[in-house]
GROMACS .gro file of C-alpha atoms in nm:
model
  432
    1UNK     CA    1  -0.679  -3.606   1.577
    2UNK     CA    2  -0.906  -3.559   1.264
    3UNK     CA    3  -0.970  -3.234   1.102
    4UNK     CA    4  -1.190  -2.977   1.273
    5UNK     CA    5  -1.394  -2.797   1.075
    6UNK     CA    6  -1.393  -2.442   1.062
    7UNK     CA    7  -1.684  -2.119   1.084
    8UNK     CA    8  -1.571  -2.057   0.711
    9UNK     CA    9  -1.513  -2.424   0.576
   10UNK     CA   10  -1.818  -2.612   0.404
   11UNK     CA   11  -1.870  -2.811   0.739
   12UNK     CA   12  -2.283  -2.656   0.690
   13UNK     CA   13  -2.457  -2.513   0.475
   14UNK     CA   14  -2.729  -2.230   0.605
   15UNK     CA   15  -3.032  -2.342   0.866
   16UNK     CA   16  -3.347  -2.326   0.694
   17UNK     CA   17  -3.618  -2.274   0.853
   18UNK     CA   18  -3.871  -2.603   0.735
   19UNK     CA   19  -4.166  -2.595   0.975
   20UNK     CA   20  -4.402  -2.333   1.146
   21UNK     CA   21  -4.528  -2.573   1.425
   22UNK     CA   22  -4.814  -2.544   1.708
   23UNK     CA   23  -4.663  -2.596   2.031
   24UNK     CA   24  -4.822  -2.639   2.421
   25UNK     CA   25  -4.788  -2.230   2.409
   26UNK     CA   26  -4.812  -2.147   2.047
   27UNK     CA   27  -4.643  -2.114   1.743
   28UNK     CA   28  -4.318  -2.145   1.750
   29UNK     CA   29  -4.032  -2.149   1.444
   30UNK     CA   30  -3.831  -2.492   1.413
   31UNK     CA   31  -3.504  -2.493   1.230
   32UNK     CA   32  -3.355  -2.768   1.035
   33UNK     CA   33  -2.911  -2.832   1.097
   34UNK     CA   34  -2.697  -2.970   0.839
   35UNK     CA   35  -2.358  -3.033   0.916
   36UNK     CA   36  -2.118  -3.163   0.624
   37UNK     CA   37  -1.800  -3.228   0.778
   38UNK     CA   38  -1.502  -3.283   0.562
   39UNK     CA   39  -1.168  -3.400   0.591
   40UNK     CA   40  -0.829  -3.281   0.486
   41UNK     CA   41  -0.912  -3.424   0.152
   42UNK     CA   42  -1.225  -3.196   0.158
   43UNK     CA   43  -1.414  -3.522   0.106
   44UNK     CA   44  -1.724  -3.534   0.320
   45UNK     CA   45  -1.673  -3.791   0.629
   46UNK     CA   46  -1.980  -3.716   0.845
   47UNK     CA   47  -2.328  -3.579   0.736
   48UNK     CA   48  -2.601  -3.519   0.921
   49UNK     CA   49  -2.907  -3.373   0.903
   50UNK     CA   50  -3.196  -3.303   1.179
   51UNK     CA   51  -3.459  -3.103   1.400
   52UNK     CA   52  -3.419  -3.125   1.751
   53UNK     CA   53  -3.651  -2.984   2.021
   54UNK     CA   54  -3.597  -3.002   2.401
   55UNK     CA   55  -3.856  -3.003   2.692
   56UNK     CA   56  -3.684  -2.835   3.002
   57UNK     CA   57  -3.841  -2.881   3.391
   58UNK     CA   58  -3.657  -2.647   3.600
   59UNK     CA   59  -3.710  -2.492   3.946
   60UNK     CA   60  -3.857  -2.118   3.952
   61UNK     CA   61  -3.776  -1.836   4.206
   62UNK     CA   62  -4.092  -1.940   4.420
   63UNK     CA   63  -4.026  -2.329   4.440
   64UNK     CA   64  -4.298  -2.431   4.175
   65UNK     CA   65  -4.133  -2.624   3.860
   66UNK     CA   66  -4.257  -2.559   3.560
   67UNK     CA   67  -4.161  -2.746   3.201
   68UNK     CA   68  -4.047  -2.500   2.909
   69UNK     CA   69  -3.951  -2.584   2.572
   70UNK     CA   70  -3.594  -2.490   2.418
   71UNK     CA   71  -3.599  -2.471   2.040
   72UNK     CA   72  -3.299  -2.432   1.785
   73UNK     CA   73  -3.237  -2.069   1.712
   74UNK     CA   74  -3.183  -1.924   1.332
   75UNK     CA   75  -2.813  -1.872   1.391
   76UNK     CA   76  -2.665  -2.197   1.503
   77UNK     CA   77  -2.260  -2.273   1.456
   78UNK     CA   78  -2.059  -2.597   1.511
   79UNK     CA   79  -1.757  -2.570   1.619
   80UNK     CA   80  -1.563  -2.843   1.776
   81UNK     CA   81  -1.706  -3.113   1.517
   82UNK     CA   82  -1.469  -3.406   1.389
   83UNK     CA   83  -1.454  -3.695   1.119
   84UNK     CA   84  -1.331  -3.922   1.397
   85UNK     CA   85  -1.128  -4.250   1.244
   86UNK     CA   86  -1.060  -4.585   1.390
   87UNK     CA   87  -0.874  -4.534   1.719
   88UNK     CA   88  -1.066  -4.178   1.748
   89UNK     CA   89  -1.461  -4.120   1.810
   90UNK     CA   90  -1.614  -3.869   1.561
   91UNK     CA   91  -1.812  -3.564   1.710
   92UNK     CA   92  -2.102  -3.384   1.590
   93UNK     CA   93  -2.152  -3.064   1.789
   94UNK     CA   94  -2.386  -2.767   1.770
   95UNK     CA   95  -2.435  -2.425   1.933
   96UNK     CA   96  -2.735  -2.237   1.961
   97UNK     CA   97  -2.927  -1.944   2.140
   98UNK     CA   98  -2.774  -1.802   2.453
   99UNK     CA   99  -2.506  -2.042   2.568
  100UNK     CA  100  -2.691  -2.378   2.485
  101UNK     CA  101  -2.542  -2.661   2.295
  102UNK     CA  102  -2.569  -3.023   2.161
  103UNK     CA  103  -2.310  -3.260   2.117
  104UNK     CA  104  -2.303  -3.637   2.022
  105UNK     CA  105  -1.992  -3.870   1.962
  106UNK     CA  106  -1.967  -4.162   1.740
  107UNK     CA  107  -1.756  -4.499   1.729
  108UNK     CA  108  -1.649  -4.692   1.528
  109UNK     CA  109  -1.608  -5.084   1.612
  110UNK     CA  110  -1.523  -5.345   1.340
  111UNK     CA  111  -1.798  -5.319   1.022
  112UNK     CA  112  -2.049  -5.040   1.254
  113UNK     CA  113  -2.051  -4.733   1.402
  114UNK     CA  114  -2.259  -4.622   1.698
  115UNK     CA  115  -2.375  -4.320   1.917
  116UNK     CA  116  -2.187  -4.322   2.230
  117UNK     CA  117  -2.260  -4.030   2.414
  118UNK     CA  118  -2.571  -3.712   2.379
  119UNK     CA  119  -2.446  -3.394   2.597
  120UNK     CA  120  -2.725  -3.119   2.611
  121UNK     CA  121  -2.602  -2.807   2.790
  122UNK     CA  122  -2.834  -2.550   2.867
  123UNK     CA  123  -2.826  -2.229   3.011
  124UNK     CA  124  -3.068  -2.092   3.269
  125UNK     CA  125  -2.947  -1.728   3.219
  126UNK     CA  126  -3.140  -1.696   2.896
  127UNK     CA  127  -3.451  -1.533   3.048
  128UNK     CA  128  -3.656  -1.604   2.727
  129UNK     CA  129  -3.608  -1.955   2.787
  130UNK     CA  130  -3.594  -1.944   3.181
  131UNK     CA  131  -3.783  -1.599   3.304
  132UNK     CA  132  -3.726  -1.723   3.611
  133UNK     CA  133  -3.512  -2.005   3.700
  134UNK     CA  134  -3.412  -2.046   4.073
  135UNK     CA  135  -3.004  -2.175   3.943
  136UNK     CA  136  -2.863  -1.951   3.721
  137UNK     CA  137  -2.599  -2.068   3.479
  138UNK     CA  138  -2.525  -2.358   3.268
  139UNK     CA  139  -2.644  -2.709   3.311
  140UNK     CA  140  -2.498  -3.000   3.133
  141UNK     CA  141  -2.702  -3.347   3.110
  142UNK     CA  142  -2.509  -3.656   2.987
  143UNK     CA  143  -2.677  -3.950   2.843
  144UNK     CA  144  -2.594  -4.285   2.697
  145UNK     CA  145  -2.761  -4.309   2.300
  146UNK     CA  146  -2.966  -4.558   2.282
  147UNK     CA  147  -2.921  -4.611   1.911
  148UNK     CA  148  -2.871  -4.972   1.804
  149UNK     CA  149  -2.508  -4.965   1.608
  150UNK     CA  150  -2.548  -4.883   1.236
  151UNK     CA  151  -2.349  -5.098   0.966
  152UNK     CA  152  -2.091  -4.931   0.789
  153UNK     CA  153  -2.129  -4.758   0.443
  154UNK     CA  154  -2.511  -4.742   0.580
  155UNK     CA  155  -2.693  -4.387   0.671
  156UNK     CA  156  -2.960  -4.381   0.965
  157UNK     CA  157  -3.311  -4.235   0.872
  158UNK     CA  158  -3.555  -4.158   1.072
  159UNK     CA  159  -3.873  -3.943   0.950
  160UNK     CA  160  -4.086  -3.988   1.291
  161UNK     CA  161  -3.967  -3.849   1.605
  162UNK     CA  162  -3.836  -4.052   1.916
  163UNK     CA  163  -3.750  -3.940   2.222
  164UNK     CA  164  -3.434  -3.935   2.491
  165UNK     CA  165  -3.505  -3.894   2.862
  166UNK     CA  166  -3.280  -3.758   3.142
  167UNK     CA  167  -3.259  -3.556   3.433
  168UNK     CA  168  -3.523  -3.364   3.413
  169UNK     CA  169  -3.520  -3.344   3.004
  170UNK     CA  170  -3.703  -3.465   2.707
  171UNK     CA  171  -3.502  -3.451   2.411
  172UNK     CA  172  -3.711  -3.499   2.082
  173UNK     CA  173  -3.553  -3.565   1.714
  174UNK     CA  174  -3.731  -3.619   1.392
  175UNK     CA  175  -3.622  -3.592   0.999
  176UNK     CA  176  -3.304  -3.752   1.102
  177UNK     CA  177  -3.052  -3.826   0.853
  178UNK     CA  178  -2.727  -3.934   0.972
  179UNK     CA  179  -2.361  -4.108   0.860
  180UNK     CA  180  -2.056  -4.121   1.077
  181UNK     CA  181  -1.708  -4.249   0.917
  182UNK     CA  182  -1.851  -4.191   0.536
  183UNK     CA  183  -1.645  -4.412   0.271
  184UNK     CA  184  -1.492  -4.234  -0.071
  185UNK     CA  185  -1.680  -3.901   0.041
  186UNK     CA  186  -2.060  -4.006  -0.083
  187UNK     CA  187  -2.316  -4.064   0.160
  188UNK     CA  188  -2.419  -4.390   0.104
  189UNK     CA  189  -2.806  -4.476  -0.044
  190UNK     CA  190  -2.847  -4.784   0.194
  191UNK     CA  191  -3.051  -4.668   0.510
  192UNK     CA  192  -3.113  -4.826   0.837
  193UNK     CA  193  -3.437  -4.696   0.969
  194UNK     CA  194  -3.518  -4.642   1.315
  195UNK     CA  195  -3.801  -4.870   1.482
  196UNK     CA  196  -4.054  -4.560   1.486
  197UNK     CA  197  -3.994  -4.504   1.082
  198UNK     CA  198  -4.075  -4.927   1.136
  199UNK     CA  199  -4.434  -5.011   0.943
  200UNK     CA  200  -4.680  -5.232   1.181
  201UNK     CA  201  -4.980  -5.400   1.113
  202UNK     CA  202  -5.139  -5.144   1.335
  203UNK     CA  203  -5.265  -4.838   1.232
  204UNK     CA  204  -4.993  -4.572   1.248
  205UNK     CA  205  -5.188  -4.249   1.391
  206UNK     CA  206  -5.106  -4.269   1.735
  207UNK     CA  207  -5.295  -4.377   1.974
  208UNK     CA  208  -5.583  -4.505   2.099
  209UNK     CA  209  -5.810  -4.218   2.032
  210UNK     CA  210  -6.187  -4.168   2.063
  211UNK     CA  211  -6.329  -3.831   1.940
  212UNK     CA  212  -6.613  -3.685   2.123
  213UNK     CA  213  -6.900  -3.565   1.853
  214UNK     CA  214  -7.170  -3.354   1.915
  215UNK     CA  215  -7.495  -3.292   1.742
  216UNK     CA  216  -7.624  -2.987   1.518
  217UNK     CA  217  -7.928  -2.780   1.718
  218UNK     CA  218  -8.017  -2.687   1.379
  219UNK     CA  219  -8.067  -3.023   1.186
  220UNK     CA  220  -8.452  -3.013   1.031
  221UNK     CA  221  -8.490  -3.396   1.005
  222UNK     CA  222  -8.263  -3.562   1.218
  223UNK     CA  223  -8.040  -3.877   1.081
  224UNK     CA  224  -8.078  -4.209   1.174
  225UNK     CA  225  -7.870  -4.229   1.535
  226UNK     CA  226  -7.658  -4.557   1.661
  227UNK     CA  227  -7.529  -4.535   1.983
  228UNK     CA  228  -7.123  -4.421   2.037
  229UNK     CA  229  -6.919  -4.731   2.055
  230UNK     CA  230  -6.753  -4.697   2.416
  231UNK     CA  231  -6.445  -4.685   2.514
  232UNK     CA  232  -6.294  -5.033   2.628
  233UNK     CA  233  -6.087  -5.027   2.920
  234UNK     CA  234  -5.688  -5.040   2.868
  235UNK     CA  235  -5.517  -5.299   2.861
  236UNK     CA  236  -5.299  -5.355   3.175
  237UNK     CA  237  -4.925  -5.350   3.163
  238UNK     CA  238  -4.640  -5.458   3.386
  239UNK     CA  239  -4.344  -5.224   3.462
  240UNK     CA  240  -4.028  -5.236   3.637
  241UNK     CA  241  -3.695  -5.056   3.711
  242UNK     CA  242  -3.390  -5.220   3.787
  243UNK     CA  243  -3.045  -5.057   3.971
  244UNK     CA  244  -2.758  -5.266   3.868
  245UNK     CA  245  -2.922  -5.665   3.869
  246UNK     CA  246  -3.141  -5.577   4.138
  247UNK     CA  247  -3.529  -5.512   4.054
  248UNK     CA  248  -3.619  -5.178   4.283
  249UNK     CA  249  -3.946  -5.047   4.083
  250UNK     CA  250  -4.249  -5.244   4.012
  251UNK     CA  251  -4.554  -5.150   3.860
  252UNK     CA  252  -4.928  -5.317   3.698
  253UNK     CA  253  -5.157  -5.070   3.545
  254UNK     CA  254  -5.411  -4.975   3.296
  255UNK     CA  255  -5.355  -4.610   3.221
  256UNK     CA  256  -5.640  -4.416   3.033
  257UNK     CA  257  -5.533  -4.018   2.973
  258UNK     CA  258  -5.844  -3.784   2.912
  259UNK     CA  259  -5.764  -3.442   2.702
  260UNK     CA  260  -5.976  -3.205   2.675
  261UNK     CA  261  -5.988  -2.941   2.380
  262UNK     CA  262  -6.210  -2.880   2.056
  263UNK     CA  263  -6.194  -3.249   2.042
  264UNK     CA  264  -6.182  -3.453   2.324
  265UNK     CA  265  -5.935  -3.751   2.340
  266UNK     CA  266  -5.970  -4.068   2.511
  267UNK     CA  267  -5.603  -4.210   2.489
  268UNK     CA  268  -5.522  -4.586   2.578
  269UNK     CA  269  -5.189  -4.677   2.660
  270UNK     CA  270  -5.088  -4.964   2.479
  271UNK     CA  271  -4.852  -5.159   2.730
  272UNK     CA  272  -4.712  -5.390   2.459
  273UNK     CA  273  -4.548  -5.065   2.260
  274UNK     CA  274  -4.472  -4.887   2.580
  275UNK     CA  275  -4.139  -4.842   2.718
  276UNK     CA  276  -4.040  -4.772   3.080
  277UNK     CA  277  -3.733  -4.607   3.200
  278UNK     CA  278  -3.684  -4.407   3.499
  279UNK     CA  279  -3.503  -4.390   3.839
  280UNK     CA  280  -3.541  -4.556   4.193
  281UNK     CA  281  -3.384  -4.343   4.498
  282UNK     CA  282  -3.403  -4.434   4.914
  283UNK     CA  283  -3.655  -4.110   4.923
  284UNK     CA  284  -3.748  -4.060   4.582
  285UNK     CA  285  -3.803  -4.283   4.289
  286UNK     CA  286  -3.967  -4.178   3.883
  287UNK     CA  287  -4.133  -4.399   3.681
  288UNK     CA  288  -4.132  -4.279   3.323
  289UNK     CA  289  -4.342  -4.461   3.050
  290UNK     CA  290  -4.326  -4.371   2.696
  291UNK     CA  291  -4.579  -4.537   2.465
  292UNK     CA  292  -4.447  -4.537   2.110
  293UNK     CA  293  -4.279  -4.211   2.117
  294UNK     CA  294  -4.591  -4.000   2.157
  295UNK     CA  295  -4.741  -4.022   2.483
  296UNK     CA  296  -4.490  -3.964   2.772
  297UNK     CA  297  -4.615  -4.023   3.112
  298UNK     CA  298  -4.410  -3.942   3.434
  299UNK     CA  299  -4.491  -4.055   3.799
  300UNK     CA  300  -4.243  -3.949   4.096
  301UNK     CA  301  -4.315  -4.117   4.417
  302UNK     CA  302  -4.166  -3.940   4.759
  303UNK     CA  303  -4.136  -4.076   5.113
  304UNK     CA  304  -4.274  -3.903   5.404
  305UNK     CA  305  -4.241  -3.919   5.754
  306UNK     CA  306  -4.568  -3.953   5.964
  307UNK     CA  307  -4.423  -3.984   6.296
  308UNK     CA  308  -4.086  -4.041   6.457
  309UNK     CA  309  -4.055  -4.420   6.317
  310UNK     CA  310  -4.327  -4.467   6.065
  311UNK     CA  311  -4.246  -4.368   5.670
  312UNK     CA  312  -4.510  -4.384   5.414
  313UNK     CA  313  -4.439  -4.343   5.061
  314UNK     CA  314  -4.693  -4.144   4.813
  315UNK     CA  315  -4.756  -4.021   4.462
  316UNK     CA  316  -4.621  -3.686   4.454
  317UNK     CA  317  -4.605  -3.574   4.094
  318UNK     CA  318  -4.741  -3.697   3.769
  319UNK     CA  319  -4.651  -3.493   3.431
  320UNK     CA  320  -4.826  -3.582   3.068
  321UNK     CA  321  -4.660  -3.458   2.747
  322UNK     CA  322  -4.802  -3.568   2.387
  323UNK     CA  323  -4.615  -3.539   2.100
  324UNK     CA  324  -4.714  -3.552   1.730
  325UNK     CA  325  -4.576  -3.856   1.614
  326UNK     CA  326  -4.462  -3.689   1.262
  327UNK     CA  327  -4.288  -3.372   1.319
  328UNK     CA  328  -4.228  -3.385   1.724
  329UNK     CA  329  -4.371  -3.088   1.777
  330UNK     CA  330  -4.618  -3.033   2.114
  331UNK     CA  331  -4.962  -3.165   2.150
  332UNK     CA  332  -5.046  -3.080   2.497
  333UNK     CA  333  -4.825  -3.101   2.859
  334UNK     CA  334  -4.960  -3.126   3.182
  335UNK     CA  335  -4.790  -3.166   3.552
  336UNK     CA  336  -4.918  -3.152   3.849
  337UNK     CA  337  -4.657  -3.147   4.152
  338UNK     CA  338  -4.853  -3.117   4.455
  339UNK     CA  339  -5.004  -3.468   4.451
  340UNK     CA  340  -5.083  -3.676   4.782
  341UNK     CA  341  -5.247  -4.003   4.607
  342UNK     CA  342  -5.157  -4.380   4.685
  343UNK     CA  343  -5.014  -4.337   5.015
  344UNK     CA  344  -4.901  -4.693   5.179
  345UNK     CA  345  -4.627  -4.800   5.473
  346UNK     CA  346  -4.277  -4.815   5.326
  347UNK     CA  347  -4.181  -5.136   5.233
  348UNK     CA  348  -4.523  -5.256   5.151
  349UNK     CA  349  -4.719  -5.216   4.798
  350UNK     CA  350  -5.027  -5.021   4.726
  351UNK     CA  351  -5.349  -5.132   4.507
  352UNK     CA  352  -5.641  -5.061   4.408
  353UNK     CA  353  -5.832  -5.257   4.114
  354UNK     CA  354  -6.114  -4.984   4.073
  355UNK     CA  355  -6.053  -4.745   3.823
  356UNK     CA  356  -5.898  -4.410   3.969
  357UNK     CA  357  -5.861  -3.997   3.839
  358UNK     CA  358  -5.595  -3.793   3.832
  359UNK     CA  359  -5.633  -3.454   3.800
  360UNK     CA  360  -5.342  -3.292   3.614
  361UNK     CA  361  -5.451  -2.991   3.502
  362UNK     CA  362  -5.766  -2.827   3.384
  363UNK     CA  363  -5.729  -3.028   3.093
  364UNK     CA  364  -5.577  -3.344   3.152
  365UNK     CA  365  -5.647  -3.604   3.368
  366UNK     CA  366  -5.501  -3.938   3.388
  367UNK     CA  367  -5.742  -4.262   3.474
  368UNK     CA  368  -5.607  -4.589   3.613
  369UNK     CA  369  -5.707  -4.972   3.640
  370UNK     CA  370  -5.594  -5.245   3.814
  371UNK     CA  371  -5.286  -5.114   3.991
  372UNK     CA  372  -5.060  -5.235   4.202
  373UNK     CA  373  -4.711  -5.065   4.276
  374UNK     CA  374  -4.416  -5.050   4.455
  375UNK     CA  375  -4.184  -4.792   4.432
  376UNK     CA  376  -3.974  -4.851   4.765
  377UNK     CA  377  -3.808  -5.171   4.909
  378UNK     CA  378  -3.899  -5.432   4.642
  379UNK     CA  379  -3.720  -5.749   4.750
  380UNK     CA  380  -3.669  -6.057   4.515
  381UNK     CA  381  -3.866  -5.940   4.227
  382UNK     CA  382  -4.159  -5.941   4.393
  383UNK     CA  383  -4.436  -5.735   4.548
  384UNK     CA  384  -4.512  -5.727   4.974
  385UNK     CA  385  -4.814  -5.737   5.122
  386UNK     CA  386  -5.070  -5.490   4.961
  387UNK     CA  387  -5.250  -5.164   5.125
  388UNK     CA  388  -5.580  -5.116   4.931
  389UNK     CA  389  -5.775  -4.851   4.853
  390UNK     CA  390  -6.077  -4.739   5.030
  391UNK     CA  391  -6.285  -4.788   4.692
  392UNK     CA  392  -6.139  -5.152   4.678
  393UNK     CA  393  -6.158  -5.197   5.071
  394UNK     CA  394  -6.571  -5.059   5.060
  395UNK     CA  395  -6.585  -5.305   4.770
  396UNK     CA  396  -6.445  -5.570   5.007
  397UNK     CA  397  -6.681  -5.510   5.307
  398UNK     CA  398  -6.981  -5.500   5.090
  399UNK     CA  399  -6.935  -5.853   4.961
  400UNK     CA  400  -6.997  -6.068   5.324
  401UNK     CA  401  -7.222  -5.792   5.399
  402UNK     CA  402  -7.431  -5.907   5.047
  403UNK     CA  403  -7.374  -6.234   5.127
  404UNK     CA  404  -7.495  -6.247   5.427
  405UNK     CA  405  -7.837  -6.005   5.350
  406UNK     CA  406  -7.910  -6.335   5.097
  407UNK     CA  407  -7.883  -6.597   5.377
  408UNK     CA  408  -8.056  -6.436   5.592
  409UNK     CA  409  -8.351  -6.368   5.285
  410UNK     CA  410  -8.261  -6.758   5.187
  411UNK     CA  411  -8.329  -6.888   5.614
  412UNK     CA  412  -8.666  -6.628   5.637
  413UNK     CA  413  -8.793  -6.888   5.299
  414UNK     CA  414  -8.691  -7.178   5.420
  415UNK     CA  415  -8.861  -7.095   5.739
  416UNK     CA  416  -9.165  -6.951   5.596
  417UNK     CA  417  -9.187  -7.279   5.382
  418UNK     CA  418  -9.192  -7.490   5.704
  419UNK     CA  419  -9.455  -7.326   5.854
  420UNK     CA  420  -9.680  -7.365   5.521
  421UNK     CA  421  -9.614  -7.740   5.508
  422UNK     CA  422  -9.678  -7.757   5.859
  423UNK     CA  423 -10.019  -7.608   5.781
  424UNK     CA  424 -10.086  -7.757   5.492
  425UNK     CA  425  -9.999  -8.076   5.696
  426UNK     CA  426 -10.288  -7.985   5.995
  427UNK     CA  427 -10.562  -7.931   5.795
  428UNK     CA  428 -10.452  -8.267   5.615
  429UNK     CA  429 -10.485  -8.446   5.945
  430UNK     CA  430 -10.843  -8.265   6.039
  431UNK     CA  431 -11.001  -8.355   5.677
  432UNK     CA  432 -10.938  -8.731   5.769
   0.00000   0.00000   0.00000
């Protein structure tokens, strides 16, 4: 067993409060943790140093689910932390608030280290958190780190936040800087950065975003105008789930989000930086997207009985959360759980290529293009037979009814053609 650090041993120093940031309701104070954990020596062997934010859906007392945010409190201890060593994992852990903590452990394998496991617990008795929460008492969410492994004598930055999703939880990091199993007590100068930290030859303000402008009522001599460039479509992505080696989600679609506030957004989801992740269920199943750690998008799909042997599935909830790419903090965050949208017979798919709106909330709606999805019964890899929409199935009985209105305009010619040369053919005859 390593050393465990004690409340009065220079494992920390104090929080400090670093930034006042604007959240979905308000201000709210974020707090910085720096944990300095030394070993018998009183040499530093882990040191890490981070904000943290967690987004929370739970169940309230009336069966509506609402999303809350859980932010580090000023007086946070961390007891329980270790150096860790070769044949033992090192462990970072963290209390907070009332009765919430964070805990992740680290191994070490050959010349790297890696993060194993994240466990959040969080307690749905404090009623500034949870006013209302139907379960009462602590909740504890376990989740793999999806970290790639970190070379040894090497610290992990990352200045932009990312994002870890489970059970019903968005945890969100930025200003990490981390290093498990440190060598002759000095954090090392050599950094691994994370991929969002990762410079692109794309612009790095996040995303796709058009700005709606509006002109002054009081401008004298008005400027020369040009017309608003519009909005292209989004690019369509493909999506998919798997459980064990066994595809059981699949997904195309464009998805546009629309926000309103002061200034209107028009967000494109950019499939090629978008990740998906989720779960598939026999009566449930979640697709969760996450485009560059900014834009999270969640769809939960539900099946439904409509008689004593026929089972549709349906969209049942869709929740929107953006995130400021730099600091974490809360842009906006929508969900709407009392959805009944893309209904279709279980084991078949659902489409429809015209663009569609989701309402969300008074200020969010979500626009698709070109889908096509299966969240139920996928068998090898591929999608079955397709239910369209009525928009798409309109679109479909229009066409032979077009083409039909121009043979019949194309026959009335022909014939009114034929009896003009027959005419003109008569009073040919009569001149001779």
């Amino acid at each position: 067993m390593g050393p465990r650090r004690s409340a009065a041993s220079s494992c920390g120093r104090l929080l400090l409060p670093l930034l006042l940031l604007l959240g979905a309701s308000g201000f709210f104070q974020s707090y910085a943790v720096e944990v300095d954990i030394k070993d018998a020596s009183n040499a530093t062997c882990l040191y890490a140093d981070w904000m943290m934010r967690f987004l929370i859906k739970y169940e309230s007392n009336n069966g509506d689910y609402k999303t809350t945010t859980l932010n580090l409190s000023s007086s946070v201890t961390h007891n329980g932390s270790v150096c860790g060593n070769d044949t033992q994992a090192a462990l970072v852990a963290v209390q907070f608030g009332e009765g919430h903590s964070w805990s992740i452990n680290i191994t070490k394998n050959n010349e790297t280290y890696q993060g194993d496991f994240i466990t959040l617990t969080y307690n749905t008795n404090d009623t500034a958190v949870f006013p209302d929460a139907k379960r009462k008492g602590p909740i504890t969410v376990l989740v793999r780190d999806p970290s790639r492994p970190i070379q040894l004598n090497t610290v992990f930055v990352c200045h932009n936040s990312f994002v870890i999703e489970a059970e019903n939880t968005t945890q969100i990091f930025w200003n990490v800087t981390m290093q498990a199993f440190v060598q002759n007590g000095t954090v090392s100068k050599k950094e691994s950065r994370c991929p969002a930290d990762t410079p692109t030859s794309a612009p790095t303000v996040p995303p796709t975003i058009a700005n709606v402008t509006t002109a002054s009522a009081t401008t004298l001599s008005p400027a020369p105008t040009t017309a608003p460039k519009p909005v292209e479509n989004p690019d369509t992505g493909n999506y998919s789930l798997k459980s064990g080696n066994k595809t059981c989600f699949l997904a195309t679609v464009g998805l546009q989000l629309n926000v309103s506030q002061e200034k209107p957004l028009l967000i494109n989801i950019n499939p090629k930086t978008t990740v998906a992740d989720g779960a598939c269920g026999n009566t449930t199943a979640t697709l969760k997207l996450n485009d560059g750690n900014s834009t999270l998008i969640g769809f939960t799909f539900a099946v439904k009985n409509t008689s004593a042997s026929v089972q549709k599935f349906y969209l049942r909830e869709v929740n929107v959360t953006l995130l400021n790419r730099l600091n974490g903090s809360v842009i906006s965050s929508a969900d709407n759980s009392n959805l009944s949208k893309w209904d279709a017979f279980l084991g078949s798919s659902y489409m429809c290529r015209k663009e569609q709106t989701l309402q969300i909330n008074e200020n969010v709606q979500v626009h698709t293009f070109n889908l096509w999805i299966q969240p139920f019964l996928v068998e090898a890899n591929k999608f079955a037979t397709a239910e369209e929409c009525i928009a798409d199935s309109d679109l479909n009985f229009l066409i032979p009814i077009a083409v039909g209105v121009a043979l019949g305009f194309l026959i009335i010619l022909v014939f009114i053609s034929y009896i003009i040369g027959r005419r003109k053919s008569r009073t040919g005859y009569q001149s001779v």
